[in-house]
Amino acid sequence: QKEVEQNSGPLSVPEGAIASLNCTYSDRGSQSFFWYRQYSGKSPELIMFIYSNGDKEDGRFTAQLNKASQYVSLLIRDSQPSDSATYLCAVIGGYSTLTFGKGTMLLVSP
Amino acid sequence: DVKVTQSSRYLVKRTGEKVFLECVQDMDHENMFWYRQDPGLGLRLIYFSYDVKMKEKGDIPEGYSVSREKKERFSLILESASTNQTSMYLCASKTGTGFGYTFGSGTRLTVV
């Protein structure tokens, strides 16, 4: 069974700083990786996906994938208080099922 | 935008009741999923469906069943509700070729 590990946090950063969220996965054959953001009381929303080694940038967000180390990360530049949420890492498996990590809570202080 | 609608935001049911959670998507997606989310345990896959009348067990199917008679609707059934099924239930859908899921707003079920 695929496993996805995340530090539960909370990760606290000041406004304007870079937040770095990390995720490791157990299945070396995993191909595609996703980052979801979940605000308290809301459902998860997709913010990034990555399937190639290296970096993928979208606005203030950068996803990084290192398949050799089985490691995925999400960097949030110029963090804002509105970025305070739980960030879920997920790995795709058979039949497009997603296995999620338990999430890392990010707190951005003004 | 794809819309995934879960019929109830909050439900309170009694132990032993048969409970139906409904999920409807409006974009002709092939794949639909039911997850439950609990503090400290994260999102766990209960059942999924990749086509009409097709269903597969996820990681925690015990005590649940599903129905997908039409492509747009995927129902989760708690055959005999128990207190350990108190949870947030999330439905999601995706196209066969697309990336990522679209989630519904969730149903918070309390079994008393």
Tab-separated table of N, CA and C in Angstrom, chain A:
chain	number	residue	atom	x	y	z
A	1	GLN	N	0.856	-1.193	0.000
A	1	GLN	CA	0.000	0.000	0.000
A	1	GLN	C	0.892	1.242	0.000
A	2	LYS	N	0.483	2.203	-0.826
A	2	LYS	CA	1.254	3.427	-0.892
A	2	LYS	C	1.146	4.171	0.424
A	3	GLU	N	2.249	4.788	0.837
A	3	GLU	CA	2.233	5.636	2.022
A	3	GLU	C	2.809	6.990	1.662
A	4	VAL	N	2.204	8.005	2.235
A	4	VAL	CA	2.645	9.375	2.011
A	4	VAL	C	2.812	10.014	3.383
A	5	GLU	N	3.987	10.526	3.653
A	5	GLU	CA	4.304	11.065	4.968
A	5	GLU	C	4.516	12.571	4.901
A	6	GLN	N	3.897	13.251	5.834
A	6	GLN	CA	4.079	14.693	5.981
A	6	GLN	C	4.223	15.028	7.453
A	7	ASN	N	5.009	16.045	7.740
A	7	ASN	CA	5.077	16.568	9.092
A	7	ASN	C	3.774	17.307	9.383
A	8	SER	N	3.145	16.995	10.514
A	8	SER	CA	1.829	17.576	10.783
A	8	SER	C	1.875	19.065	11.113
A	9	GLY	N	3.073	19.550	11.547
A	9	GLY	CA	3.183	20.960	11.885
A	9	GLY	C	2.593	21.253	13.258
A	10	PRO	N	2.198	22.511	13.515
A	10	PRO	CA	2.129	23.577	12.529
A	10	PRO	C	3.495	24.154	12.157
A	11	LEU	N	3.587	24.561	10.913
A	11	LEU	CA	4.731	25.297	10.431
A	11	LEU	C	4.370	26.775	10.494
A	12	SER	N	5.101	27.517	11.276
A	12	SER	CA	4.804	28.942	11.452
A	12	SER	C	5.842	29.785	10.736
A	13	VAL	N	5.398	30.691	9.880
A	13	VAL	CA	6.308	31.592	9.182
A	13	VAL	C	5.736	33.001	9.247
A	14	PRO	N	6.602	34.006	9.212
A	14	PRO	CA	6.094	35.386	9.181
A	14	PRO	C	5.658	35.769	7.770
A	15	GLU	N	4.772	36.711	7.690
A	15	GLU	CA	4.316	37.220	6.399
A	15	GLU	C	5.519	37.661	5.562
A	16	GLY	N	5.509	37.279	4.278
A	16	GLY	CA	6.582	37.642	3.369
A	16	GLY	C	7.695	36.617	3.268
A	17	ALA	N	7.723	35.665	4.164
A	17	ALA	CA	8.776	34.635	4.164
A	17	ALA	C	8.423	33.522	3.173
A	18	ILE	N	9.394	32.632	2.976
A	18	ILE	CA	9.163	31.438	2.159
A	18	ILE	C	8.763	30.290	3.082
A	19	ALA	N	7.647	29.667	2.748
A	19	ALA	CA	7.208	28.482	3.486
A	19	ALA	C	7.601	27.252	2.686
A	20	SER	N	8.191	26.288	3.352
A	20	SER	CA	8.645	25.062	2.699
A	20	SER	C	7.936	23.868	3.310
A	21	LEU	N	7.164	23.172	2.500
A	21	LEU	CA	6.374	22.029	2.957
A	21	LEU	C	6.919	20.773	2.283
A	22	ASN	N	7.070	19.721	3.066
A	22	ASN	CA	7.747	18.535	2.561
A	22	ASN	C	6.883	17.286	2.652
A	23	CYS	N	7.205	16.329	1.796
A	23	CYS	CA	6.413	15.107	1.681
A	23	CYS	C	7.327	13.996	1.173
A	24	THR	N	7.239	12.821	1.776
A	24	THR	CA	7.945	11.664	1.243
A	24	THR	C	6.924	10.585	0.935
A	25	TYR	N	7.280	9.705	0.005
A	25	TYR	CA	6.348	8.657	-0.401
A	25	TYR	C	7.073	7.328	-0.480
A	26	SER	N	6.328	6.244	-0.345
A	26	SER	CA	6.951	4.933	-0.191
A	26	SER	C	7.113	4.171	-1.505
A	27	ASP	N	6.216	4.406	-2.461
A	27	ASP	CA	6.215	3.609	-3.688
A	27	ASP	C	7.123	4.254	-4.732
A	28	ARG	N	8.251	3.592	-4.990
A	28	ARG	CA	9.217	4.142	-5.928
A	28	ARG	C	8.646	4.273	-7.333
A	29	GLY	N	7.607	3.499	-7.647
A	29	GLY	CA	7.004	3.563	-8.975
A	29	GLY	C	5.994	4.682	-9.150
A	30	SER	N	5.750	5.466	-8.117
A	30	SER	CA	4.784	6.559	-8.217
A	30	SER	C	5.214	7.566	-9.266
A	31	GLN	N	4.219	8.060	-10.018
A	31	GLN	CA	4.531	8.911	-11.160
A	31	GLN	C	4.084	10.355	-11.001
A	32	SER	N	2.924	10.568	-10.402
A	32	SER	CA	2.335	11.914	-10.363
A	32	SER	C	2.004	12.290	-8.938
A	33	PHE	N	2.217	13.579	-8.665
A	33	PHE	CA	2.115	14.054	-7.292
A	33	PHE	C	1.328	15.356	-7.264
A	34	PHE	N	0.577	15.523	-6.206
A	34	PHE	CA	-0.359	16.633	-6.139
A	34	PHE	C	-0.227	17.331	-4.793
A	35	TRP	N	-0.454	18.636	-4.831
A	35	TRP	CA	-0.574	19.413	-3.603
A	35	TRP	C	-1.968	20.036	-3.561
A	36	TYR	N	-2.653	19.789	-2.440
A	36	TYR	CA	-3.960	20.371	-2.197
A	36	TYR	C	-3.865	21.291	-0.991
A	37	ARG	N	-4.666	22.326	-1.035
A	37	ARG	CA	-4.804	23.235	0.104
A	37	ARG	C	-6.197	23.053	0.680
A	38	GLN	N	-6.268	22.993	2.011
A	38	GLN	CA	-7.555	22.832	2.664
A	38	GLN	C	-7.682	23.839	3.794
A	39	TYR	N	-8.593	24.776	3.626
A	39	TYR	CA	-8.910	25.706	4.697
A	39	TYR	C	-9.810	25.007	5.710
A	40	SER	N	-9.748	25.476	6.939
A	40	SER	CA	-10.522	24.867	8.015
A	40	SER	C	-12.011	24.844	7.667
A	41	GLY	N	-12.619	23.675	7.741
A	41	GLY	CA	-14.043	23.527	7.473
A	41	GLY	C	-14.407	23.461	6.005
A	42	LYS	N	-13.395	23.490	5.150
A	42	LYS	CA	-13.643	23.450	3.700
A	42	LYS	C	-13.067	22.174	3.098
A	43	SER	N	-13.408	21.917	1.847
A	43	SER	CA	-12.877	20.743	1.169
A	43	SER	C	-11.553	21.084	0.496
A	44	PRO	N	-10.732	20.086	0.193
A	44	PRO	CA	-9.434	20.351	-0.437
A	44	PRO	C	-9.598	20.924	-1.845
A	45	GLU	N	-8.648	21.778	-2.223
A	45	GLU	CA	-8.612	22.318	-3.572
A	45	GLU	C	-7.216	22.135	-4.137
A	46	LEU	N	-7.145	21.739	-5.402
A	46	LEU	CA	-5.874	21.470	-6.055
A	46	LEU	C	-5.123	22.770	-6.310
A	47	ILE	N	-3.847	22.801	-5.922
A	47	ILE	CA	-3.040	23.978	-6.231
A	47	ILE	C	-1.882	23.664	-7.169
A	48	MET	N	-1.344	22.454	-7.123
A	48	MET	CA	-0.211	22.133	-8.007
A	48	MET	C	-0.196	20.633	-8.268
A	49	PHE	N	0.314	20.246	-9.424
A	49	PHE	CA	0.681	18.850	-9.637
A	49	PHE	C	2.021	18.810	-10.366
A	50	ILE	N	2.735	17.714	-10.175
A	50	ILE	CA	4.059	17.581	-10.785
A	50	ILE	C	4.305	16.117	-11.076
A	51	TYR	N	4.928	15.825	-12.221
A	51	TYR	CA	5.226	14.435	-12.558
A	51	TYR	C	6.635	14.259	-13.118
A	52	SER	N	7.367	15.344	-13.286
A	52	SER	CA	8.743	15.248	-13.768
A	52	SER	C	9.702	15.706	-12.688
A	53	ASN	N	10.851	15.097	-12.650
A	53	ASN	CA	11.882	15.536	-11.715
A	53	ASN	C	12.219	17.004	-11.935
A	54	GLY	N	12.473	17.702	-10.864
A	54	GLY	CA	12.828	19.106	-10.979
A	54	GLY	C	11.778	19.994	-10.353
A	55	ASP	N	11.728	21.218	-10.841
A	55	ASP	CA	10.839	22.230	-10.288
A	55	ASP	C	9.722	22.575	-11.264
A	56	LYS	N	8.572	22.925	-10.685
A	56	LYS	CA	7.467	23.456	-11.474
A	56	LYS	C	6.917	24.668	-10.745
A	57	GLU	N	6.854	25.779	-11.457
A	57	GLU	CA	6.462	27.033	-10.811
A	57	GLU	C	5.098	27.495	-11.314
A	58	ASP	N	4.298	28.033	-10.389
A	58	ASP	CA	3.014	28.625	-10.749
A	58	ASP	C	2.766	29.784	-9.788
A	59	GLY	N	3.057	30.980	-10.262
A	59	GLY	CA	2.885	32.144	-9.404
A	59	GLY	C	3.812	32.092	-8.211
A	60	ARG	N	3.256	32.197	-7.011
A	60	ARG	CA	4.086	32.148	-5.797
A	60	ARG	C	4.424	30.727	-5.369
A	61	PHE	N	3.888	29.742	-6.054
A	61	PHE	CA	4.066	28.346	-5.667
A	61	PHE	C	5.093	27.658	-6.558
A	62	THR	N	5.961	26.862	-5.941
A	62	THR	CA	6.895	26.007	-6.668
A	62	THR	C	6.825	24.610	-6.084
A	63	ALA	N	6.557	23.631	-6.946
A	63	ALA	CA	6.614	22.231	-6.537
A	63	ALA	C	7.947	21.663	-6.990
A	64	GLN	N	8.541	20.836	-6.125
A	64	GLN	CA	9.826	20.227	-6.437
A	64	GLN	C	9.699	18.725	-6.267
A	65	LEU	N	10.227	17.980	-7.215
A	65	LEU	CA	10.151	16.527	-7.169
A	65	LEU	C	11.531	15.929	-7.326
A	66	ASN	N	11.864	15.002	-6.451
A	66	ASN	CA	13.110	14.249	-6.526
A	66	ASN	C	12.757	12.781	-6.395
A	67	LYS	N	12.617	12.105	-7.527
A	67	LYS	CA	12.179	10.713	-7.518
A	67	LYS	C	13.230	9.792	-6.899
A	68	ALA	N	14.493	10.099	-7.065
A	68	ALA	CA	15.536	9.250	-6.492
A	68	ALA	C	15.437	9.226	-4.970
A	69	SER	N	15.102	10.363	-4.386
A	69	SER	CA	14.969	10.468	-2.928
A	69	SER	C	13.532	10.260	-2.469
A	70	GLN	N	12.591	10.094	-3.410
A	70	GLN	CA	11.182	9.891	-3.104
A	70	GLN	C	10.659	11.034	-2.237
A	71	TYR	N	10.857	12.217	-2.749
A	71	TYR	CA	10.643	13.437	-1.980
A	71	TYR	C	9.958	14.471	-2.864
A	72	VAL	N	8.894	15.067	-2.309
A	72	VAL	CA	8.170	16.138	-3.003
A	72	VAL	C	8.085	17.313	-2.044
A	73	SER	N	8.243	18.516	-2.565
A	73	SER	CA	8.104	19.668	-1.695
A	73	SER	C	7.288	20.749	-2.381
A	74	LEU	N	6.760	21.640	-1.547
A	74	LEU	CA	6.021	22.802	-2.035
A	74	LEU	C	6.597	24.027	-1.360
A	75	LEU	N	7.038	24.983	-2.173
A	75	LEU	CA	7.524	26.256	-1.650
A	75	LEU	C	6.491	27.324	-1.938
A	76	ILE	N	6.220	28.127	-0.924
A	76	ILE	CA	5.309	29.254	-1.096
A	76	ILE	C	6.117	30.513	-0.816
A	77	ARG	N	6.318	31.305	-1.858
A	77	ARG	CA	7.092	32.540	-1.693
A	77	ARG	C	6.168	33.665	-1.258
A	78	ASP	N	6.760	34.652	-0.577
A	78	ASP	CA	6.002	35.828	-0.129
A	78	ASP	C	4.700	35.377	0.565
A	79	SER	N	4.851	34.527	1.558
A	79	SER	CA	3.688	33.963	2.251
A	79	SER	C	2.774	35.050	2.789
A	80	GLN	N	1.474	34.802	2.676
A	80	GLN	CA	0.446	35.732	3.137
A	80	GLN	C	-0.403	35.055	4.217
A	81	PRO	N	-0.992	35.828	5.099
A	81	PRO	CA	-1.890	35.227	6.098
A	81	PRO	C	-2.984	34.378	5.457
A	82	SER	N	-3.410	34.731	4.250
A	82	SER	CA	-4.435	33.944	3.559
A	82	SER	C	-3.928	32.576	3.104
A	83	ASP	N	-2.620	32.365	3.184
A	83	ASP	CA	-2.069	31.042	2.872
A	83	ASP	C	-2.182	30.083	4.057
A	84	SER	N	-2.581	30.592	5.203
A	84	SER	CA	-2.729	29.741	6.388
A	84	SER	C	-3.807	28.693	6.127
A	85	ALA	N	-3.407	27.440	6.142
A	85	ALA	CA	-4.283	26.333	5.777
A	85	ALA	C	-3.518	25.042	6.039
A	86	THR	N	-4.178	23.928	5.795
A	86	THR	CA	-3.497	22.633	5.819
A	86	THR	C	-3.184	22.234	4.388
A	87	TYR	N	-1.946	21.813	4.141
A	87	TYR	CA	-1.510	21.443	2.803
A	87	TYR	C	-1.338	19.928	2.737
A	88	LEU	N	-2.033	19.338	1.778
A	88	LEU	CA	-2.069	17.891	1.629
A	88	LEU	C	-1.249	17.480	0.409
A	89	CYS	N	-0.362	16.553	0.617
A	89	CYS	CA	0.400	15.949	-0.479
A	89	CYS	C	-0.321	14.663	-0.874
A	90	ALA	N	-0.366	14.365	-2.171
A	90	ALA	CA	-1.064	13.165	-2.626
A	90	ALA	C	-0.315	12.530	-3.781
A	91	VAL	N	-0.445	11.214	-3.872
A	91	VAL	CA	0.208	10.418	-4.911
A	91	VAL	C	-0.865	9.656	-5.657
A	92	ILE	N	-0.756	9.624	-6.971
A	92	ILE	CA	-1.783	8.934	-7.754
A	92	ILE	C	-1.418	7.467	-7.903
A	93	GLY	N	-2.461	6.620	-7.880
A	93	GLY	CA	-2.270	5.194	-8.027
A	93	GLY	C	-3.191	4.623	-9.095
A	94	GLY	N	-3.479	3.331	-8.980
A	94	GLY	CA	-4.334	2.682	-9.959
A	94	GLY	C	-5.739	3.244	-9.984
A	95	TYR	N	-6.367	3.244	-11.147
A	95	TYR	CA	-7.719	3.785	-11.332
A	95	TYR	C	-7.816	5.252	-10.918
A	96	SER	N	-6.700	5.953	-10.986
A	96	SER	CA	-6.647	7.386	-10.641
A	96	SER	C	-6.984	7.660	-9.185
A	97	THR	N	-6.830	6.642	-8.340
A	97	THR	CA	-7.056	6.910	-6.912
A	97	THR	C	-5.900	7.713	-6.355
A	98	LEU	N	-6.211	8.588	-5.408
A	98	LEU	CA	-5.185	9.382	-4.745
A	98	LEU	C	-4.995	8.884	-3.323
A	99	THR	N	-3.740	8.718	-2.936
A	99	THR	CA	-3.391	8.460	-1.541
A	99	THR	C	-2.839	9.747	-0.969
A	100	PHE	N	-3.447	10.195	0.116
A	100	PHE	CA	-3.091	11.485	0.702
A	100	PHE	C	-2.206	11.308	1.937
A	101	GLY	N	-1.308	12.259	2.140
A	101	GLY	CA	-0.675	12.399	3.429
A	101	GLY	C	-1.656	13.023	4.407
A	102	LYS	N	-1.266	13.064	5.689
A	102	LYS	CA	-2.175	13.592	6.696
A	102	LYS	C	-2.194	15.118	6.728
A	103	GLY	N	-1.283	15.731	5.989
A	103	GLY	CA	-1.315	17.180	5.863
A	103	GLY	C	-0.397	17.893	6.830
A	104	THR	N	0.065	19.050	6.396
A	104	THR	CA	0.869	19.953	7.225
A	104	THR	C	0.105	21.257	7.385
A	105	MET	N	-0.084	21.675	8.630
A	105	MET	CA	-0.749	22.945	8.891
A	105	MET	C	0.263	24.075	8.780
A	106	LEU	N	-0.058	25.068	7.991
A	106	LEU	CA	0.782	26.249	7.817
A	106	LEU	C	0.100	27.448	8.468
A	107	LEU	N	0.841	28.159	9.286
A	107	LEU	CA	0.339	29.390	9.907
A	107	LEU	C	1.249	30.533	9.486
A	108	VAL	N	0.671	31.542	8.848
A	108	VAL	CA	1.433	32.708	8.416
A	108	VAL	C	0.987	33.887	9.274
A	109	SER	N	1.917	34.420	10.011
A	109	SER	CA	1.571	35.510	10.943
A	109	SER	C	1.858	36.867	10.310
A	110	PRO	N	0.927	37.827	10.520
A	110	PRO	CA	1.112	39.173	9.933
A	110	PRO	C	2.309	39.888	10.557
